[in-house]
Coordinates of C-alpha atoms and ligand atoms in Angstrom, one line a residue:
M14 CA 16.1 -20.6 -24.4
N15 CA 15.0 -22.1 -21.1
Q16 CA 11.7 -23.8 -21.7
R17 CA 10.6 -23.4 -18.1
R18 CA 10.3 -19.7 -18.7
N19 CA 7.3 -20.1 -20.9
S20 CA 5.4 -22.9 -19.3
G21 CA 3.0 -22.5 -16.4
R22 CA 2.2 -19.2 -14.7
H23 CA 4.6 -16.5 -13.9
F24 CA 4.8 -16.0 -10.1
L25 CA 4.4 -12.2 -9.6
Q26 CA 5.6 -12.1 -5.9
I27 CA 6.6 -8.5 -5.7
P28 CA 4.7 -6.4 -3.2
G29 CA 2.6 -4.8 -5.9
P30 CA 1.5 -5.0 -8.6
T31 CA 0.0 -8.3 -7.4
N32 CA -1.5 -11.3 -9.2
V33 CA -4.8 -10.2 -10.8
P34 CA -7.4 -12.9 -10.4
D35 CA -9.3 -14.2 -13.4
R36 CA -12.6 -12.9 -12.2
V37 CA -11.1 -9.4 -12.2
L38 CA -9.4 -9.9 -15.6
N39 CA -12.7 -11.1 -17.1
A40 CA -14.6 -8.1 -15.6
I41 CA -12.1 -5.7 -17.2
Q42 CA -12.4 -7.2 -20.7
Q43 CA -15.9 -6.0 -21.3
P44 CA -16.7 -3.3 -23.9
T45 CA -16.0 0.2 -22.7
I46 CA -19.3 2.2 -22.2
D47 CA -20.2 5.8 -22.5
H48 CA -18.9 7.4 -19.3
R49 CA -21.6 10.1 -19.7
G50 CA -24.4 7.6 -20.5
P51 CA -27.2 6.4 -18.2
G52 CA -25.6 3.0 -17.6
F53 CA -22.6 4.6 -15.9
R54 CA -24.4 5.7 -12.8
D55 CA -24.7 2.2 -11.4
L56 CA -21.0 1.5 -11.9
T57 CA -20.1 4.7 -10.0
A58 CA -22.5 3.9 -7.2
D59 CA -21.2 0.4 -6.8
V60 CA -17.6 1.2 -6.7
L61 CA -18.0 4.2 -4.3
N62 CA -20.2 2.2 -2.0
G63 CA -17.7 -0.8 -1.9
L64 CA -14.7 1.5 -1.5
G65 CA -16.3 3.1 1.6
Q66 CA -16.6 -0.3 3.2
V67 CA -13.0 -1.2 2.4
F68 CA -11.6 2.1 3.7
Q69 CA -14.0 1.7 6.7
T70 CA -15.4 5.1 6.3
R71 CA -18.7 7.0 5.8
S72 CA -16.8 9.8 4.2
K73 CA -16.3 10.3 0.5
V74 CA -13.7 8.4 -1.5
V75 CA -12.3 10.0 -4.6
V76 CA -11.0 7.8 -7.5
F77 CA -8.4 9.2 -9.8
P78 CA -7.1 7.6 -13.0
S79 CA -3.5 7.6 -11.6
S80 CA -0.8 5.7 -9.8
G81 CA -0.5 5.9 -6.1
T82 CA 1.9 8.8 -6.5
G83 CA -0.8 10.9 -8.0
A84 CA -3.0 10.2 -5.0
W85 CA -0.2 11.4 -2.7
E86 CA 0.0 14.6 -4.7
A87 CA -3.8 15.0 -4.6
A88 CA -3.8 14.6 -0.8
L89 CA -1.3 17.5 -0.5
V90 CA -2.5 19.9 -3.1
N91 CA -6.1 19.8 -2.0
T92 CA -5.5 20.6 1.6
L93 CA -2.4 22.7 1.9
S94 CA -1.0 26.1 1.0
A95 CA 2.4 27.2 -0.3
G96 CA 5.0 27.1 2.5
D97 CA 2.8 25.1 4.9
R98 CA 4.8 22.8 7.2
V99 CA 4.1 19.1 7.0
L100 CA 5.6 16.6 9.4
M101 CA 6.6 13.2 8.0
Y102 CA 8.4 10.1 9.4
E103 CA 11.1 8.3 7.6
T104 CA 10.0 4.7 7.8
G105 CA 11.8 3.9 4.5
H106 CA 11.9 4.6 0.8
F107 CA 8.2 5.4 0.3
A108 CA 8.0 7.8 3.2
Q109 CA 11.1 9.5 1.7
L110 CA 9.5 9.7 -1.8
W111 CA 6.3 11.3 -0.3
Y112 CA 8.5 13.8 1.5
G113 CA 10.3 14.6 -1.8
I114 CA 7.0 15.3 -3.5
A115 CA 5.9 17.6 -0.6
G116 CA 9.1 19.6 -1.1
R117 CA 8.6 19.9 -4.9
L118 CA 5.1 21.2 -4.3
G119 CA 6.5 24.1 -2.3
L120 CA 5.6 22.8 1.2
D121 CA 8.0 23.1 4.1
A122 CA 8.4 19.3 4.6
Q123 CA 10.1 18.0 7.7
L124 CA 11.2 14.4 7.9
L125 CA 11.7 12.8 11.3
P126 CA 14.6 10.5 10.9
G127 CA 14.2 6.7 11.1
D128 CA 16.5 3.8 10.5
W129 CA 14.4 1.9 7.9
R130 CA 14.0 -1.1 10.3
H131 CA 11.2 0.2 12.5
P132 CA 7.7 1.6 12.2
V133 CA 6.7 5.2 12.9
D134 CA 7.7 6.3 16.4
S135 CA 4.5 8.1 17.5
V136 CA 6.3 9.4 20.6
A137 CA 8.7 11.3 18.4
I138 CA 5.7 12.7 16.4
G139 CA 4.1 13.7 19.7
E140 CA 7.2 15.5 20.8
A141 CA 7.5 17.4 17.6
L142 CA 3.8 18.4 17.8
A143 CA 4.2 19.5 21.5
K144 CA 7.0 21.8 20.5
D145 CA 5.0 23.3 17.7
V146 CA 3.1 25.7 20.0
D147 CA 2.1 28.2 17.3
H148 CA 0.7 25.3 15.2
R149 CA 2.8 25.8 12.1
I150 CA 2.5 22.1 11.3
K151 CA -0.5 21.7 9.1
A152 CA -0.4 18.0 8.4
V153 CA 1.2 14.8 9.8
C154 CA 1.9 12.3 7.0
V155 CA 2.8 8.7 7.6
V156 CA 3.0 5.5 5.6
H157 CA 0.9 2.7 7.2
N158 CA 2.8 -0.2 5.6
E159 CA 6.3 0.8 4.5
T160 CA 6.6 -1.4 1.4
S161 CA 10.4 -1.0 1.2
T162 CA 11.0 -2.5 4.7
G163 CA 7.9 -4.5 5.7
A164 CA 7.2 -2.4 8.8
M165 CA 3.6 -1.6 9.6
S166 CA 2.9 1.4 11.8
D167 CA 0.2 2.0 14.4
V168 CA -2.0 4.7 12.9
A169 CA -4.3 4.9 15.9
A170 CA -1.2 5.7 18.1
V171 CA -0.3 8.6 15.8
R172 CA -3.9 9.8 16.1
A173 CA -3.6 9.6 19.9
V174 CA -0.6 11.8 20.1
I175 CA -2.2 14.4 17.8
D176 CA -5.2 14.4 20.2
E177 CA -3.1 14.4 23.3
T178 CA -1.2 17.5 22.2
R179 CA -4.5 19.0 21.0
H180 CA -2.8 19.8 17.8
P181 CA -5.0 20.8 14.8
A182 CA -2.8 19.2 12.1
L183 CA -4.5 17.0 9.5
L184 CA -3.5 13.3 9.6
M185 CA -2.7 11.8 6.2
V186 CA -1.9 8.1 5.8
D187 CA -0.5 6.2 2.8
T188 CA -2.3 2.8 2.7
I189 CA -1.2 1.8 -0.8
S190 CA 0.2 -1.6 0.3
S191 CA -2.0 -2.2 3.3
L192 CA -5.5 -1.4 2.1
A193 CA -7.6 -4.6 1.7
S194 CA -4.7 -6.7 3.2
M195 CA -4.4 -5.3 6.7
D196 CA -6.9 -3.7 9.0
F197 CA -7.2 0.0 8.3
R198 CA -10.0 2.2 9.7
H199 CA -10.3 5.6 8.2
D200 CA -13.1 6.8 10.5
E201 CA -12.3 5.1 13.7
W202 CA -8.6 6.1 13.6
G203 CA -9.5 9.7 12.8
V204 CA -7.6 9.8 9.5
D205 CA -8.2 13.0 7.4
V206 CA -6.9 11.8 4.1
T207 CA -6.2 8.2 3.3
V208 CA -4.2 7.5 0.1
G209 CA -4.6 4.2 -1.8
G210 CA -3.8 2.6 -5.1
S211 CA -5.4 -0.2 -7.1
Q212 CA -2.5 -2.6 -7.8
K213 CA -1.7 -4.1 -4.4
G214 CA -4.3 -5.5 -1.9
L215 CA -7.2 -4.5 -4.3
M216 CA -5.9 -7.1 -6.8
L217 CA -6.3 -4.8 -9.8
P218 CA -3.8 -3.7 -12.4
P219 CA -2.1 -0.4 -11.8
G220 CA -4.0 2.7 -12.8
L221 CA -6.3 3.9 -10.0
G222 CA -5.4 6.2 -7.1
F223 CA -7.7 6.9 -4.1
N224 CA -8.2 9.6 -1.5
A225 CA -10.7 9.0 1.4
V226 CA -11.5 12.5 2.6
S227 CA -12.7 13.5 6.1
D228 CA -15.0 16.5 6.7
K229 CA -12.0 18.3 8.3
A230 CA -9.9 17.7 5.2
L231 CA -12.7 18.9 3.0
A232 CA -13.0 22.1 5.1
A233 CA -9.2 22.6 4.8
S234 CA -9.5 22.3 1.0
L235 CA -11.7 25.4 0.9
G236 CA -8.9 27.6 2.2
A237 CA -5.9 25.8 0.6
N238 CA -4.1 27.6 -2.1
L239 CA -1.7 25.2 -3.8
P240 CA -2.6 25.0 -7.5
R241 CA -4.8 22.1 -8.3
A242 CA -6.7 21.3 -11.5
Y243 CA -6.6 17.6 -12.4
W244 CA -6.6 16.6 -8.8
N245 CA -9.3 18.9 -7.6
W246 CA -11.5 17.0 -5.1
Q247 CA -14.5 19.3 -5.5
D248 CA -14.8 18.7 -9.3
M249 CA -14.7 14.9 -8.5
L250 CA -17.3 15.1 -5.7
D251 CA -19.7 17.3 -7.7
A252 CA -19.6 14.9 -10.7
N253 CA -19.7 11.8 -8.5
N254 CA -22.8 13.2 -6.8
N255 CA -24.5 12.8 -10.2
G256 CA -23.0 9.4 -10.9
F257 CA -20.2 10.6 -13.1
F258 CA -16.7 11.8 -13.3
P259 CA -15.3 15.3 -14.3
Y260 CA -13.1 13.7 -17.0
T261 CA -12.9 10.3 -18.6
P262 CA -12.4 7.8 -15.9
A263 CA -10.6 4.5 -16.3
T264 CA -13.8 2.7 -17.2
N265 CA -12.5 -0.8 -17.5
L266 CA -10.5 -0.6 -14.4
L267 CA -13.7 0.5 -12.6
Y268 CA -15.3 -2.7 -13.9
G269 CA -12.4 -4.6 -12.4
L270 CA -12.7 -2.6 -9.2
R271 CA -16.4 -3.5 -8.8
E272 CA -15.5 -7.2 -9.2
A273 CA -12.6 -7.0 -6.8
L274 CA -14.6 -5.2 -4.2
S275 CA -17.3 -7.8 -4.4
M276 CA -14.8 -10.6 -4.0
L277 CA -13.3 -8.9 -0.9
L278 CA -16.6 -8.2 0.7
D279 CA -17.9 -11.7 0.0
E280 CA -14.9 -13.2 1.6
G281 CA -15.3 -10.7 4.5
L282 CA -12.7 -8.1 5.4
E283 CA -11.9 -9.9 8.7
N284 CA -11.2 -13.1 6.8
V285 CA -9.1 -11.3 4.2
F286 CA -7.0 -9.7 7.0
E287 CA -6.6 -13.1 8.8
R288 CA -5.6 -14.8 5.6
H289 CA -2.9 -12.2 5.1
R290 CA -1.7 -12.5 8.7
R291 CA -1.4 -16.2 8.5
L292 CA 0.5 -16.3 5.2
A293 CA 2.8 -13.6 6.6
E294 CA 3.5 -15.6 9.7
A295 CA 4.2 -18.7 7.6
T296 CA 6.7 -16.6 5.5
R297 CA 8.5 -15.5 8.7
C298 CA 8.7 -19.1 9.9
A299 CA 10.5 -19.9 6.6
V300 CA 12.9 -17.0 7.0
A301 CA 13.7 -18.0 10.5
A302 CA 14.4 -21.6 9.4
W303 CA 16.7 -20.3 6.7
Q304 CA 18.5 -18.4 9.4
L305 CA 18.2 -15.2 7.3
E306 CA 17.5 -11.8 8.8
L307 CA 14.2 -10.0 8.7
L308 CA 14.7 -6.3 7.9
C309 CA 12.0 -5.1 10.3
L310 CA 13.4 -5.4 13.8
D311 CA 10.1 -4.8 15.6
S312 CA 8.3 -8.1 15.8
A313 CA 5.0 -6.6 16.6
A314 CA 5.2 -4.3 13.5
R315 CA 6.0 -6.9 10.8
S316 CA 3.9 -6.4 7.7
H317 CA 1.2 -8.9 6.7
S318 CA 1.5 -8.0 3.0
L319 CA 5.2 -8.4 2.4
T320 CA 8.4 -9.6 4.0
A321 CA 11.8 -7.9 3.4
V322 CA 14.7 -10.2 3.9
Q323 CA 18.3 -8.9 4.4
L324 CA 20.9 -11.2 2.9
P325 CA 24.3 -11.9 4.6
E326 CA 27.1 -9.5 4.0
G327 CA 28.6 -10.0 0.6
A328 CA 25.6 -11.7 -1.0
D329 CA 24.0 -9.9 -3.9
A330 CA 20.2 -9.7 -3.6
D331 CA 19.8 -8.5 -7.2
A332 CA 21.8 -11.4 -8.6
F333 CA 19.7 -13.8 -6.4
R334 CA 16.5 -12.3 -7.8
A335 CA 17.8 -12.6 -11.3
T336 CA 18.5 -16.3 -10.7
V337 CA 15.0 -16.9 -9.3
L338 CA 13.5 -15.2 -12.3
E339 CA 15.6 -17.1 -14.8
R340 CA 15.3 -20.5 -13.2
F341 CA 11.8 -20.5 -11.7
N342 CA 9.9 -17.7 -13.5
M343 CA 9.2 -15.8 -10.3
S344 CA 9.6 -12.1 -9.7
L345 CA 10.6 -11.0 -6.2
G346 CA 10.8 -7.4 -5.0
N347 CA 14.1 -5.6 -5.0
G348 CA 15.8 -3.6 -2.3
L349 CA 14.7 0.1 -2.8
G350 CA 16.9 3.2 -2.3
R351 CA 19.6 2.5 0.2
L352 CA 18.6 -1.1 0.5
A353 CA 19.4 -1.8 -3.2
G354 CA 21.3 -5.1 -3.6
R355 CA 21.1 -6.0 0.1
V356 CA 17.5 -6.9 0.5
F357 CA 14.8 -8.8 -1.4
R358 CA 11.1 -8.7 -0.7
I359 CA 8.5 -11.4 -0.9
G360 CA 5.0 -10.1 -1.7
H361 CA 2.3 -12.2 -0.1
L362 CA -0.8 -10.1 -0.7
G363 CA -3.8 -9.9 -2.8
D364 CA -5.2 -12.9 -4.6
F365 CA -3.0 -15.4 -2.8
N366 CA -3.3 -18.7 -0.9
D367 CA -1.4 -21.4 0.9
L368 CA -0.1 -23.3 -2.1
M369 CA 0.9 -20.1 -3.9
L370 CA 2.9 -19.3 -0.8
I371 CA 4.5 -22.7 -0.7
G372 CA 5.4 -22.4 -4.4
T373 CA 6.8 -18.9 -3.7
L374 CA 8.9 -20.1 -0.8
G375 CA 10.0 -23.1 -2.7
G376 CA 11.4 -20.8 -5.4
V377 CA 13.2 -18.7 -2.8
E378 CA 14.7 -21.7 -1.2
M379 CA 15.9 -23.2 -4.4
G380 CA 17.2 -19.8 -5.5
L381 CA 19.2 -19.5 -2.3
A382 CA 20.8 -22.9 -3.0
A383 CA 21.4 -22.0 -6.7
S384 CA 23.0 -18.7 -5.7
G385 CA 25.4 -20.1 -3.2
I386 CA 24.0 -17.9 -0.4
A387 CA 24.7 -19.2 3.1
Y388 CA 21.4 -20.5 4.5
Q389 CA 19.9 -23.4 6.3
R390 CA 17.5 -25.7 4.6
G391 CA 14.0 -26.3 5.9
G392 CA 12.2 -23.0 5.3
V393 CA 9.5 -24.4 3.2
T394 CA 9.0 -27.3 5.7
A395 CA 8.7 -24.8 8.5
A396 CA 6.0 -22.8 6.6
M397 CA 4.1 -26.0 5.8
D398 CA 4.2 -27.0 9.4
Y399 CA 2.8 -23.6 10.4
L400 CA 0.1 -23.7 7.8
S401 CA -1.0 -27.2 8.6
G402 CA -0.7 -26.8 12.4
Ligands
PLP8 C1 3.5 1.1 -4.3 C2 3.6 2.2 -3.2 C3 3.6 3.5 -3.6 C4 3.7 4.0 -5.0 O1 2.6 3.7 -5.7 P1 2.7 4.0 -7.3 O2 1.4 3.5 -7.8 O3 3.9 3.3 -7.8 O4 2.8 5.5 -7.5 C5 3.5 4.5 -2.6 N1 3.5 4.1 -1.3 C6 3.5 2.8 -0.9 C7 3.5 2.5 0.6 C8 3.5 1.8 -1.9 O5 3.6 0.5 -1.5

């Protein structure tokens, strides 16, 4: 048995779940209380108030005990009817999964093709909307930060093409790996349903899914006929109005959420976003020095929460990740879907700082050497130069 495996802290550098800070862990490990008792109202009020600030919205935010996938489903079943057309854009694996869910729910889902190396092409979305003269498209669904590729899309630009074509479709955005790491503005960008999850920028364990819901989405939900029970917004909103939930919420995760929200708001969202931008830029300095290839080809669209690196032809990214785990007790993200074995991903989001990044990049650089992958030394040095410059 390799002793290094058990000493020190594991480095969880996948792009979610992320490292959970001690303050959040300590908050979670309090006794569970009666979710219908008087003490619960304060907790509900605190988390809903803080979530509004993080989603940058005055609209309601709904909290489900679920994964992010559940929050995807909730967004669709609350607003749409059987056979409704939804327009999606293939940024990568997560966009493709959401598209698959829409199809399984009986929607007429259309996926604009992408090459998994670029963000959403809002011009292509505008063209599709312009052609849709009888307004069969009921929703446009995009992934803000495509976690499989590290490409971040311009949501305001998607809103702009919807407005330019005067199309009435709802705009739904998956922010599961961008919320609380990168700037996202539900209200200002005119988003109708924002989908979030607990285990990435919010620094919590997995287990909570979120929908921020515009008035227009709420109005659409009144006429929508897809079956919905567990995911019904109205049940949630009615109960939340009284300070409660319609069924047993994930009480201890809500304790953690209250703590995480107060950490984020104390730091200040602007500072949180700048911290992520800086650490992402340092990571890209390291990749450039290694002379490895970033998967995302659009330099303006590179994610601040993760970096996907494509290895040279013939190198096995999964074997590389296994070596890094075995030797340095660090988990890196794998290549998803068609990127399996070709790509590894460095998560640099959540409760994360300069020295954690340097440790992470040190593990990557030593792992490259140990795996016999062709690379140039000096990535960690380049990142340190950037961070101390
Ligand atoms: C992680 C992630 C998901 C899936 O979330 P689950 O909690 O695993 O269901 C969906 N979309 C994006 C962009 C993600 O990063």
